[in-house]
Short mmCIF file of C-alpha atoms and ligand atoms in Angstrom, two decimals:
data_model
loop_
_atom_site.label_atom_id
_atom_site.label_comp_id
_atom_site.label_asym_id
_atom_site.label_seq_id
_atom_site.Cartn_x
_atom_site.Cartn_y
_atom_site.Cartn_z
CA ILE A 1143 49.55 44.53 238.26
CA ILE A 1144 49.92 47.90 236.41
CA THR A 1145 52.83 50.28 237.08
CA LEU A 1146 53.81 53.44 235.17
CA HIS A 1147 57.05 55.42 235.85
CA ASN A 1148 57.28 58.99 234.50
CA VAL A 1149 55.31 58.30 231.33
CA THR A 1150 55.15 61.17 228.83
CA LYS A 1151 53.44 61.09 225.44
CA VAL A 1152 54.04 63.70 222.74
CA TYR A 1153 52.13 63.63 219.44
CA LYS A 1154 53.94 65.22 216.48
CA THR A 1155 51.66 66.59 213.76
CA GLY A 1156 54.06 67.90 211.08
CA GLU A 1157 55.82 70.81 212.85
CA VAL A 1158 53.45 71.02 215.83
CA GLU A 1159 54.09 68.99 218.98
CA GLN A 1160 51.29 68.30 221.44
CA THR A 1161 52.06 66.83 224.87
CA ALA A 1162 49.11 64.58 225.73
CA LEU A 1163 50.64 63.07 228.94
CA LYS A 1164 53.22 64.68 231.26
CA ASN A 1165 55.22 62.60 233.74
CA ILE A 1166 52.51 60.16 234.75
CA SER A 1167 53.41 57.72 237.55
CA LEU A 1168 50.80 55.39 239.00
CA SER A 1169 50.32 51.90 240.35
CA ILE A 1170 47.15 49.75 240.24
CA SER A 1171 46.79 46.48 242.23
CA ARG A 1172 45.18 43.23 241.04
CA GLY A 1173 41.38 43.23 241.53
CA GLU A 1174 41.02 47.00 241.72
CA ILE A 1175 38.33 48.94 239.82
CA VAL A 1176 39.90 52.25 238.78
CA ALA A 1177 38.43 55.15 236.76
CA PHE A 1178 40.15 57.92 234.77
CA ALA A 1179 38.14 61.15 234.83
CA GLY A 1180 38.85 64.59 233.38
CA PRO A 1181 37.74 67.02 230.67
CA SER A 1182 37.65 66.26 226.95
CA GLY A 1183 41.21 66.16 225.56
CA SER A 1184 42.89 65.69 228.96
CA GLY A 1185 44.63 62.43 227.99
CA LYS A 1186 42.38 59.58 229.25
CA THR A 1187 42.27 57.58 226.00
CA THR A 1188 45.98 58.16 225.38
CA LEU A 1189 46.74 56.69 228.84
CA LEU A 1190 44.50 53.67 228.19
CA ASN A 1191 46.17 53.07 224.79
CA ILE A 1192 49.60 53.00 226.49
CA ILE A 1193 48.50 50.62 229.28
CA GLY A 1194 46.88 48.44 226.60
CA ALA A 1195 50.09 48.20 224.51
CA MET A 1196 48.25 49.91 221.63
CA ASP A 1197 50.64 52.88 221.58
CA ARG A 1198 54.17 53.54 222.94
CA PRO A 1199 55.05 56.25 225.47
CA THR A 1200 57.55 58.92 224.30
CA THR A 1201 59.48 58.52 227.62
CA GLY A 1202 58.98 56.45 230.76
CA GLU A 1203 58.28 52.77 231.55
CA VAL A 1204 55.09 50.71 231.56
CA PHE A 1205 54.70 47.33 233.33
CA VAL A 1206 51.54 45.23 233.11
CA ASP A 1207 51.28 41.80 234.79
CA GLY A 1208 55.08 41.88 235.30
CA ILE A 1209 55.84 42.47 231.60
CA LYS A 1210 57.70 45.61 230.44
CA LEU A 1211 55.63 46.87 227.49
CA ASN A 1212 58.31 49.25 226.13
CA ASP A 1213 60.40 46.31 224.83
CA LEU A 1214 57.60 44.54 222.91
CA ASN A 1215 57.56 44.63 219.12
CA ARG A 1216 54.26 44.87 217.23
CA LYS A 1217 53.75 41.07 217.09
CA GLN A 1218 54.65 40.54 220.75
CA ALA A 1219 52.30 43.39 221.75
CA ALA A 1220 49.41 41.73 219.88
CA HIS A 1221 50.16 38.39 221.60
CA PHE A 1222 50.41 40.14 224.99
CA ARG A 1223 47.00 41.80 224.47
CA GLY A 1224 45.34 38.50 223.53
CA GLU A 1225 46.75 36.69 226.60
CA HIS A 1226 46.28 39.32 229.32
CA LEU A 1227 43.79 41.97 228.32
CA GLY A 1228 40.14 42.53 227.44
CA PHE A 1229 39.09 45.73 225.62
CA ILE A 1230 35.82 47.67 225.54
CA PHE A 1231 36.82 50.52 223.19
CA GLN A 1232 34.67 52.61 220.83
CA SER A 1233 37.02 51.64 217.99
CA PHE A 1234 36.69 47.86 218.58
CA ASN A 1235 33.40 47.51 216.76
CA LEU A 1236 31.56 44.23 216.56
CA LEU A 1237 32.23 42.33 213.32
CA PRO A 1238 29.19 43.02 211.10
CA VAL A 1239 29.37 39.62 209.36
CA LEU A 1240 29.14 37.63 212.60
CA THR A 1241 26.03 37.16 214.76
CA VAL A 1242 25.93 38.35 218.40
CA PHE A 1243 26.78 34.80 219.55
CA GLU A 1244 29.72 34.52 217.12
CA ASN A 1245 31.07 37.96 218.05
CA VAL A 1246 31.32 36.87 221.70
CA GLU A 1247 32.61 33.39 220.75
CA TYR A 1248 35.30 34.74 218.41
CA PRO A 1249 38.00 35.46 221.06
CA LEU A 1250 37.58 31.93 222.46
CA VAL A 1251 38.20 30.45 218.99
CA MET A 1252 40.98 32.78 217.84
CA ILE A 1253 42.91 33.22 221.09
CA LYS A 1254 42.15 30.51 223.59
CA ASN A 1255 41.31 27.50 221.33
CA VAL A 1256 38.51 26.28 223.59
CA PRO A 1257 36.39 23.26 222.41
CA ALA A 1258 32.94 24.10 220.92
CA ARG A 1259 30.73 22.76 223.75
CA LYS A 1260 32.64 24.67 226.42
CA ARG A 1261 32.58 27.79 224.22
CA LYS A 1262 28.81 27.65 223.89
CA GLU A 1263 28.36 27.48 227.66
CA ALA A 1264 30.73 30.43 228.26
CA VAL A 1265 29.13 32.60 225.54
CA LEU A 1266 25.52 31.97 226.62
CA SER A 1267 26.29 32.67 230.30
CA LEU A 1268 27.99 35.99 229.45
CA LEU A 1269 25.15 37.01 227.09
CA ALA A 1270 22.68 36.22 229.88
CA ALA A 1271 24.72 38.35 232.30
CA VAL A 1272 24.24 41.39 229.98
CA GLN A 1273 20.61 40.45 229.22
CA MET A 1274 21.26 39.89 225.51
CA GLU A 1275 20.69 36.12 225.18
CA GLY A 1276 17.40 36.83 223.34
CA HIS A 1277 19.33 38.59 220.54
CA LYS A 1278 22.04 35.91 220.03
CA ASP A 1279 21.20 35.21 216.37
CA LYS A 1280 20.96 38.88 215.32
CA PHE A 1281 23.69 40.76 213.46
CA PRO A 1282 25.19 43.97 214.92
CA ASP A 1283 23.29 46.25 212.49
CA GLN A 1284 20.03 44.88 213.94
CA LEU A 1285 20.88 46.09 217.43
CA SER A 1286 20.46 49.43 219.19
CA GLY A 1287 23.49 51.44 220.37
CA GLY A 1288 23.17 50.28 223.95
CA GLN A 1289 22.66 46.66 222.91
CA LYS A 1290 25.86 46.69 220.84
CA GLN A 1291 27.74 48.10 223.83
CA ARG A 1292 26.49 45.31 226.07
CA VAL A 1293 27.60 42.67 223.53
CA ALA A 1294 31.02 44.35 223.44
CA VAL A 1295 31.22 44.04 227.24
CA ALA A 1296 30.39 40.30 227.03
CA ARG A 1297 33.03 39.79 224.34
CA ALA A 1298 35.71 41.52 226.45
CA LEU A 1299 34.99 39.31 229.47
CA VAL A 1300 34.50 35.90 227.80
CA THR A 1301 38.23 34.98 227.92
CA HIS A 1302 38.41 35.87 231.65
CA PRO A 1303 41.29 38.36 231.12
CA GLY A 1304 43.37 39.52 234.11
CA VAL A 1305 42.95 43.19 233.12
CA VAL A 1306 40.01 44.80 231.30
CA LEU A 1307 40.52 48.25 229.76
CA ALA A 1308 37.51 50.29 228.71
CA ASP A 1309 36.99 53.72 227.15
CA GLU A 1310 33.64 55.18 228.33
CA PRO A 1311 32.01 51.75 228.75
CA THR A 1312 28.63 53.26 229.77
CA ALA A 1313 28.50 56.18 227.30
CA ASN A 1314 25.54 54.79 225.31
CA LEU A 1315 23.75 53.11 228.18
CA ASP A 1316 20.68 54.10 230.21
CA GLY A 1317 20.90 54.12 234.02
CA LYS A 1318 19.77 50.51 234.48
CA SER A 1319 22.21 49.09 231.87
CA ALA A 1320 25.09 51.18 233.28
CA ARG A 1321 24.51 49.74 236.76
CA MET A 1322 24.33 46.22 235.25
CA VAL A 1323 27.74 46.66 233.57
CA LEU A 1324 29.26 47.91 236.82
CA SER A 1325 27.85 45.01 238.88
CA LEU A 1326 29.21 42.60 236.26
CA MET A 1327 32.66 44.15 236.76
CA ILE A 1328 32.36 43.70 240.51
CA LYS A 1329 31.28 40.07 240.01
CA MET A 1330 34.31 39.35 237.75
CA ARG A 1331 36.59 40.96 240.34
CA VAL A 1332 35.19 38.80 243.15
CA GLU A 1333 35.08 35.52 241.13
CA LEU A 1334 38.27 35.88 239.06
CA GLY A 1335 40.26 38.70 240.63
CA ALA A 1336 39.95 40.72 237.40
CA THR A 1337 41.26 44.30 237.35
CA PHE A 1338 39.26 47.05 235.59
CA VAL A 1339 40.65 50.35 234.32
CA PHE A 1340 38.37 52.66 232.37
CA SER A 1341 37.69 56.28 231.44
CA THR A 1342 34.34 57.85 232.18
CA HIS A 1343 32.47 61.17 232.38
CA ASP A 1344 29.59 59.43 234.18
CA PRO A 1345 29.08 60.73 237.77
CA ARG A 1346 26.96 57.61 238.60
CA ILE A 1347 29.97 55.39 237.94
CA LEU A 1348 32.65 57.57 239.58
CA GLU A 1349 30.93 57.16 242.95
CA GLU A 1350 31.09 53.35 242.79
CA VAL A 1351 34.74 52.65 241.84
CA ASP A 1352 37.69 51.96 244.18
CA ARG A 1353 39.83 54.83 242.97
CA VAL A 1354 39.58 57.78 240.59
CA TYR A 1355 42.58 59.37 238.85
CA THR A 1356 41.71 62.82 237.50
CA LEU A 1357 43.65 64.07 234.46
CA GLU A 1358 43.95 67.71 233.44
CA ASP A 1359 46.00 68.74 230.40
CA GLY A 1360 47.91 65.46 230.54
CA GLN A 1361 48.81 65.67 234.25
CA LEU A 1362 47.47 63.72 237.21
CA LYS A 1363 45.70 65.98 239.67
CA ILE A 1364 46.15 65.14 243.33
CA GLN A 1365 42.77 64.19 244.76
CA ILE B 876 7.38 71.36 211.91
CA ILE B 877 7.39 67.61 212.73
CA THR B 878 4.18 65.53 212.84
CA LEU B 879 3.79 61.75 213.14
CA HIS B 880 0.42 59.92 212.83
CA ASN B 881 0.20 56.33 214.14
CA VAL B 882 3.74 55.38 213.16
CA THR B 883 4.64 51.70 213.64
CA LYS B 884 7.96 50.09 212.74
CA VAL B 885 8.46 46.33 212.50
CA TYR B 886 11.87 44.82 211.76
CA LYS B 887 11.82 41.42 210.05
CA THR B 888 14.86 39.21 210.72
CA GLY B 889 14.21 36.05 208.69
CA GLU B 890 11.14 34.52 210.39
CA VAL B 891 11.26 36.70 213.50
CA GLU B 892 9.38 40.01 213.62
CA GLN B 893 10.31 42.66 216.17
CA THR B 894 8.08 45.69 216.69
CA ALA B 895 10.38 48.60 217.50
CA LEU B 896 7.69 51.36 217.45
CA LYS B 897 3.96 50.96 218.19
CA ASN B 898 1.43 53.59 217.11
CA ILE B 899 3.52 56.69 217.77
CA SER B 900 1.76 60.04 217.27
CA LEU B 901 3.51 63.30 218.15
CA SER B 902 3.90 66.88 217.03
CA ILE B 903 6.94 69.14 217.51
CA SER B 904 6.80 72.93 216.82
CA ARG B 905 9.54 75.04 215.15
CA GLY B 906 12.17 76.20 217.63
CA GLU B 907 11.48 73.51 220.23
CA ILE B 908 14.24 71.51 221.92
CA VAL B 909 12.87 68.00 222.46
CA ALA B 910 14.52 64.90 223.97
CA PHE B 911 13.69 61.19 223.57
CA ALA B 912 14.50 59.23 226.73
CA GLY B 913 14.00 55.55 227.59
CA PRO B 914 15.89 52.31 228.26
CA SER B 915 18.28 50.66 225.82
CA GLY B 916 16.30 49.07 222.95
CA SER B 917 13.15 51.14 223.53
CA GLY B 918 13.05 52.65 220.02
CA LYS B 919 14.77 56.05 220.26
CA THR B 920 17.20 55.62 217.35
CA THR B 921 14.51 53.99 215.23
CA LEU B 922 12.26 57.02 215.77
CA LEU B 923 15.08 59.44 214.88
CA ASN B 924 15.87 57.45 211.72
CA ILE B 925 12.22 57.76 210.60
CA ILE B 926 12.00 61.51 211.31
CA GLY B 927 15.32 61.93 209.45
CA ALA B 928 14.09 60.09 206.32
CA MET B 929 16.79 57.46 206.88
CA ASP B 930 14.28 54.63 207.27
CA ARG B 931 10.59 54.16 206.37
CA PRO B 932 7.80 53.41 208.87
CA THR B 933 5.89 50.11 208.41
CA THR B 934 2.57 52.00 208.84
CA GLY B 935 1.59 55.60 209.58
CA GLU B 936 2.54 59.06 208.19
CA VAL B 937 5.53 61.34 208.79
CA PHE B 938 5.56 65.08 207.92
CA VAL B 939 8.67 67.26 208.37
CA ASP B 940 8.67 70.95 207.33
CA GLY B 941 5.38 70.32 205.47
CA ILE B 942 6.79 67.45 203.39
CA LYS B 943 5.30 63.94 203.58
CA LEU B 944 8.34 61.64 203.94
CA ASN B 945 6.48 58.41 203.09
CA ASP B 946 6.28 59.37 199.38
CA LEU B 947 9.99 60.19 198.89
CA ASN B 948 12.22 57.81 196.92
CA ARG B 949 15.83 57.26 197.96
CA LYS B 950 17.18 60.18 195.88
CA GLN B 951 14.46 62.60 196.99
CA ALA B 952 15.05 61.57 200.63
CA ALA B 953 18.79 62.35 200.29
CA HIS B 954 17.98 65.76 198.77
CA PHE B 955 15.41 66.44 201.52
CA ARG B 956 18.00 65.62 204.24
CA GLY B 957 20.60 67.95 202.67
CA GLU B 958 18.14 70.87 202.40
CA HIS B 959 16.32 70.64 205.75
CA LEU B 960 18.23 68.57 208.28
CA GLY B 961 21.46 68.45 210.28
CA PHE B 962 22.62 65.13 211.81
CA ILE B 963 24.77 64.34 214.84
CA PHE B 964 24.70 60.54 214.72
CA GLN B 965 27.28 58.00 215.92
CA SER B 966 27.28 56.48 212.42
CA PHE B 967 28.07 59.78 210.63
CA ASN B 968 31.77 59.69 211.35
CA LEU B 969 34.09 62.49 210.35
CA LEU B 970 35.87 61.83 207.03
CA PRO B 971 39.37 60.63 208.00
CA VAL B 972 41.01 62.12 204.87
CA LEU B 973 39.78 65.67 205.56
CA THR B 974 41.05 68.05 208.27
CA VAL B 975 38.79 69.37 211.03
CA PHE B 976 38.26 72.58 209.02
CA GLU B 977 37.42 70.67 205.81
CA ASN B 978 35.04 68.30 207.63
CA VAL B 979 32.98 71.28 208.81
CA GLU B 980 33.32 73.06 205.44
CA TYR B 981 32.28 70.01 203.43
CA PRO B 982 28.44 70.46 203.74
CA LEU B 983 28.79 74.08 202.59
CA VAL B 984 30.64 72.95 199.45
CA MET B 985 28.59 69.86 198.64
CA ILE B 986 25.11 71.06 199.57
CA LYS B 987 24.88 74.84 199.72
CA ASN B 988 27.54 75.95 197.14
CA VAL B 989 28.72 78.89 199.25
CA PRO B 990 31.75 80.97 198.00
CA ALA B 991 35.12 80.20 199.69
CA ARG B 992 35.52 83.46 201.72
CA LYS B 993 32.04 83.16 203.23
CA ARG B 994 32.65 79.45 203.93
CA LYS B 995 35.82 80.21 205.88
CA GLU B 996 34.01 82.73 208.08
CA ALA B 997 31.14 80.33 208.81
CA VAL B 998 33.45 77.37 209.57
CA LEU B 999 35.79 79.32 211.88
CA SER B 1000 32.92 80.86 213.86
CA LEU B 1001 31.33 77.43 214.44
CA LEU B 1002 34.67 75.85 215.41
CA ALA B 1003 35.16 78.71 217.88
CA ALA B 1004 31.67 78.10 219.30
CA VAL B 1005 32.67 74.49 220.16
CA GLN B 1006 36.19 75.54 221.26
CA MET B 1007 37.95 73.58 218.53
CA GLU B 1008 39.46 76.38 216.41
CA GLY B 1009 42.92 75.47 217.73
CA HIS B 1010 42.63 71.98 216.18
CA LYS B 1011 41.44 73.11 212.70
CA ASP B 1012 44.36 71.60 210.76
CA LYS B 1013 44.31 68.23 212.56
CA PHE B 1014 42.84 65.06 211.10
CA PRO B 1015 40.07 63.15 212.96
CA ASP B 1016 42.44 60.37 214.12
CA GLN B 1017 44.47 63.03 215.96
CA LEU B 1018 41.51 64.04 218.13
CA SER B 1019 40.06 62.66 221.35
CA GLY B 1020 36.54 61.15 221.43
CA GLY B 1021 34.98 64.30 222.87
CA GLN B 1022 36.82 66.54 220.42
CA LYS B 1023 35.50 64.52 217.45
CA GLN B 1024 31.98 64.83 218.84
CA ARG B 1025 32.30 68.61 219.09
CA VAL B 1026 33.50 68.82 215.47
CA ALA B 1027 30.49 66.70 214.45
CA VAL B 1028 28.21 69.21 216.23
CA ALA B 1029 29.83 72.11 214.34
CA ARG B 1030 29.44 70.25 211.02
CA ALA B 1031 25.73 69.63 211.66
CA LEU B 1032 25.05 73.31 212.39
CA VAL B 1033 27.18 74.99 209.70
CA THR B 1034 24.40 74.93 207.04
CA HIS B 1035 21.88 76.46 209.50
CA PRO B 1036 19.38 73.59 209.05
CA GLY B 1037 15.77 74.06 210.18
CA VAL B 1038 15.82 70.76 212.11
CA VAL B 1039 18.81 69.08 213.81
CA LEU B 1040 18.52 65.40 214.76
CA ALA B 1041 21.02 63.91 217.19
CA ASP B 1042 21.55 60.46 218.71
CA GLU B 1043 23.14 60.82 222.17
CA PRO B 1044 24.97 64.07 221.26
CA THR B 1045 26.67 64.32 224.70
CA ALA B 1046 27.51 60.62 225.19
CA ASN B 1047 31.30 61.14 224.98
CA LEU B 1048 31.43 64.58 226.57
CA ASP B 1049 32.44 65.75 230.04
CA GLY B 1050 30.05 67.99 231.99
CA LYS B 1051 31.50 71.28 230.71
CA SER B 1052 31.41 70.22 227.01
CA ALA B 1053 27.87 68.84 227.40
CA ARG B 1054 26.67 72.19 228.75
CA MET B 1055 28.47 73.98 225.90
CA VAL B 1056 26.68 71.87 223.29
CA LEU B 1057 23.32 72.54 224.93
CA SER B 1058 23.90 76.32 225.10
CA LEU B 1059 24.91 76.24 221.42
CA MET B 1060 21.55 74.59 220.62
CA ILE B 1061 19.71 77.26 222.58
CA LYS B 1062 21.69 79.96 220.73
CA MET B 1063 20.78 78.45 217.32
CA ARG B 1064 17.13 78.30 218.41
CA VAL B 1065 17.09 81.96 219.38
CA GLU B 1066 19.10 83.26 216.37
CA LEU B 1067 17.73 80.99 213.62
CA GLY B 1068 14.59 79.34 215.03
CA ALA B 1069 16.25 75.92 214.68
CA THR B 1070 14.44 72.86 216.08
CA PHE B 1071 16.41 70.17 217.93
CA VAL B 1072 15.29 66.57 218.43
CA PHE B 1073 17.68 64.14 220.11
CA SER B 1074 17.93 60.97 222.18
CA THR B 1075 19.76 61.01 225.48
CA HIS B 1076 20.36 59.03 228.68
CA ASP B 1077 21.98 62.09 230.27
CA PRO B 1078 20.00 63.41 233.30
CA ARG B 1079 21.88 66.74 233.08
CA ILE B 1080 20.40 67.37 229.63
CA LEU B 1081 16.86 66.09 230.31
CA GLU B 1082 16.36 68.85 232.90
CA GLU B 1083 17.19 71.61 230.40
CA VAL B 1084 15.04 70.74 227.36
CA ASP B 1085 11.52 72.03 226.47
CA ARG B 1086 9.91 68.59 226.33
CA VAL B 1087 10.81 64.98 226.97
CA TYR B 1088 9.11 62.02 225.26
CA THR B 1089 9.78 58.77 227.12
CA LEU B 1090 9.74 55.54 225.10
CA GLU B 1091 9.28 52.08 226.58
CA ASP B 1092 9.17 48.98 224.36
CA GLY B 1093 8.32 51.12 221.35
CA GLN B 1094 5.44 53.02 222.96
CA LEU B 1095 5.23 56.62 224.17
CA LYS B 1096 4.67 56.80 227.91
CA ILE B 1097 2.37 59.54 229.10
CA GLN B 1098 4.38 61.92 231.25
N1 ATP C 752 17.86 46.76 211.68
C1 ATP C 752 17.24 46.13 212.69
N2 ATP C 752 16.79 44.87 212.55
C2 ATP C 752 16.17 44.23 213.58
N3 ATP C 752 15.93 44.77 214.80
C3 ATP C 752 16.36 46.02 215.01
C4 ATP C 752 17.04 46.78 214.00
N4 ATP C 752 17.38 48.00 214.51
C5 ATP C 752 16.92 47.99 215.79
N5 ATP C 752 16.30 46.82 216.09
C6 ATP C 752 15.63 46.49 217.35
O1 ATP C 752 14.63 47.44 217.60
C7 ATP C 752 14.63 47.82 218.98
C8 ATP C 752 14.79 49.33 219.09
O2 ATP C 752 16.09 49.73 218.71
P1 ATP C 752 16.60 51.25 218.82
O3 ATP C 752 17.95 51.27 218.15
O4 ATP C 752 15.59 52.19 218.28
O5 ATP C 752 16.75 51.43 220.40
P2 ATP C 752 17.27 52.67 221.29
O6 ATP C 752 16.13 53.16 222.12
O7 ATP C 752 17.94 53.64 220.40
O8 ATP C 752 18.33 52.00 222.27
P3 ATP C 752 19.81 52.49 222.83
O9 ATP C 752 19.54 53.41 223.99
O10 ATP C 752 20.46 51.18 223.22
O11 ATP C 752 20.53 53.17 221.71
C9 ATP C 752 15.75 47.03 219.65
O12 ATP C 752 15.21 45.98 220.39
C10 ATP C 752 16.62 46.52 218.51
O13 ATP C 752 17.11 45.22 218.80
N1 ATP C 753 47.04 60.73 217.14
C1 ATP C 753 47.07 61.97 217.67
N2 ATP C 753 47.78 62.94 217.10
C2 ATP C 753 47.82 64.18 217.61
N3 ATP C 753 47.18 64.57 218.74
C3 ATP C 753 46.43 63.64 219.37
C4 ATP C 753 46.32 62.30 218.88
N4 ATP C 753 45.48 61.62 219.69
C5 ATP C 753 45.10 62.48 220.65
N5 ATP C 753 45.67 63.70 220.47
C6 ATP C 753 45.55 64.89 221.34
O1 ATP C 753 45.98 64.53 222.64
C7 ATP C 753 45.10 65.08 223.63
C8 ATP C 753 44.57 63.97 224.51
O2 ATP C 753 43.68 63.12 223.78
P1 ATP C 753 42.87 61.92 224.47
O3 ATP C 753 42.19 61.18 223.34
O4 ATP C 753 43.75 61.12 225.34
O5 ATP C 753 41.80 62.71 225.37
P2 ATP C 753 40.59 62.18 226.29
O6 ATP C 753 40.88 62.58 227.70
O7 ATP C 753 40.36 60.75 226.02
O8 ATP C 753 39.34 63.05 225.82
P3 ATP C 753 37.76 62.68 225.55
O9 ATP C 753 37.09 62.77 226.89
O10 ATP C 753 37.33 63.78 224.59
O11 ATP C 753 37.67 61.32 224.94
C9 ATP C 753 44.00 65.84 222.87
O12 ATP C 753 44.24 67.22 222.93
C10 ATP C 753 44.10 65.35 221.42
O13 ATP C 753 43.85 66.38 220.51
MG1 MG C 754 38.82 59.66 225.06
MG1 MG C 755 19.97 54.24 220.14
#
């Protein structure tokens, strides 16, 4: 479902060039749970941005769900993301003017056009799965860090995307909540065949995934 | 240096009242490194906000560095924070329009009025301590998550505050960077007598601190 051929990414800051990814080739199958590990600055987020059609590689090809991402323009990339992907990224904050319920409902209204009654059912079941149904009428600034993260997980899963990309999904979570997020991923894989690709520094999580790719200075290390 | 007497915090959301902290009393001495642990939603951030004069308790008294925080108005609280405290909070993002160097220099210009040559020395030595001197002319959006966090640590320490408050300071860091941040705290304690109080879910950190307070549903659990 995800294939990369010789992907390189170079950031140009004025005169200085920094190579964040060097010749990355990998292939991830449908239904796999895959983690990217590696030290700070090794290229994990850059790799996720490229797989998520949020940034273009400098060289190399990227295919997700049979679609070549290199050829998409900005509008097509946004449409592709809405149809195929779910994101749990630090930068995708919850909308402060919407309640918890509305934040999770929002993708179903904007992207999938699902009728209200069906939306309510889907939202409440996902909020229950992350143990946040008791906070459904609160606004994001009335939640703790870990609670916001759990709402963001529910929002990413509510449209049943084929691929979910996440950048440190358990960074703000205690042990119990981290295990809950992981078992929810496994449940979505079993019930829907969803594929999960995420970065993490969390040793508890790295033990439980199907495969770990370790990055060092932009290169994949052979395990 | 930090004393709380029977601190309670109740959030009112319309009709609903939620008690985030119940009768918290604690005392932290100068130079201690103290961690707040506990599940998501247990009150850690709320407690840090009250000690940092960012929020007021519903009942009870708070003393930091001999000053009673309950009596401070908004302006006095801001002045108190600038003079006595350093913050490493998720919500205190780096300023996107300033470079890494300027983000760390900024508190020395705005708060302490230090001459330029002395500022440069202080900023470069702190950036070196968090291994970010090579990125000094970059802007925050050109850094990885862990790199931004390390710059935020340097910014919090550059004014040599008596107390540093941090909310999950190692959440986005790999093992090596997390250990570096902790040894920097220990160095600041030894050289300047700085006191550190932070929340964490990270078992690696909890083993290394002087004392751990565990919160559960807003109450301190006896260790
Ligand atoms: N502004 C607010 N209005 C209403 N309720 C709030 C507000 N801020 C926090 N709460 C509630 O108070 C409780 C404690 O929140 P707090 O942010 O202190 O938790 P925490 O221990 O830091 O959790 P985490 O590990 O998830 O960051 C939570 O149940 C949260 O929903
Ligand atoms: N927009 C950008 N412009 C210039 N350099 C960048 C940019 N974004 C990232 N970098 C650099 O590319 C390298 C890889 O960054 P990336 O964000 O992928 O790291 P990471 O593995 O996610 O690290 P972390 O664990 O700290 O989140 C870093 O050295 C960073 O400084
Ligand atoms: Mg990253
Ligand atoms: Mg918190």
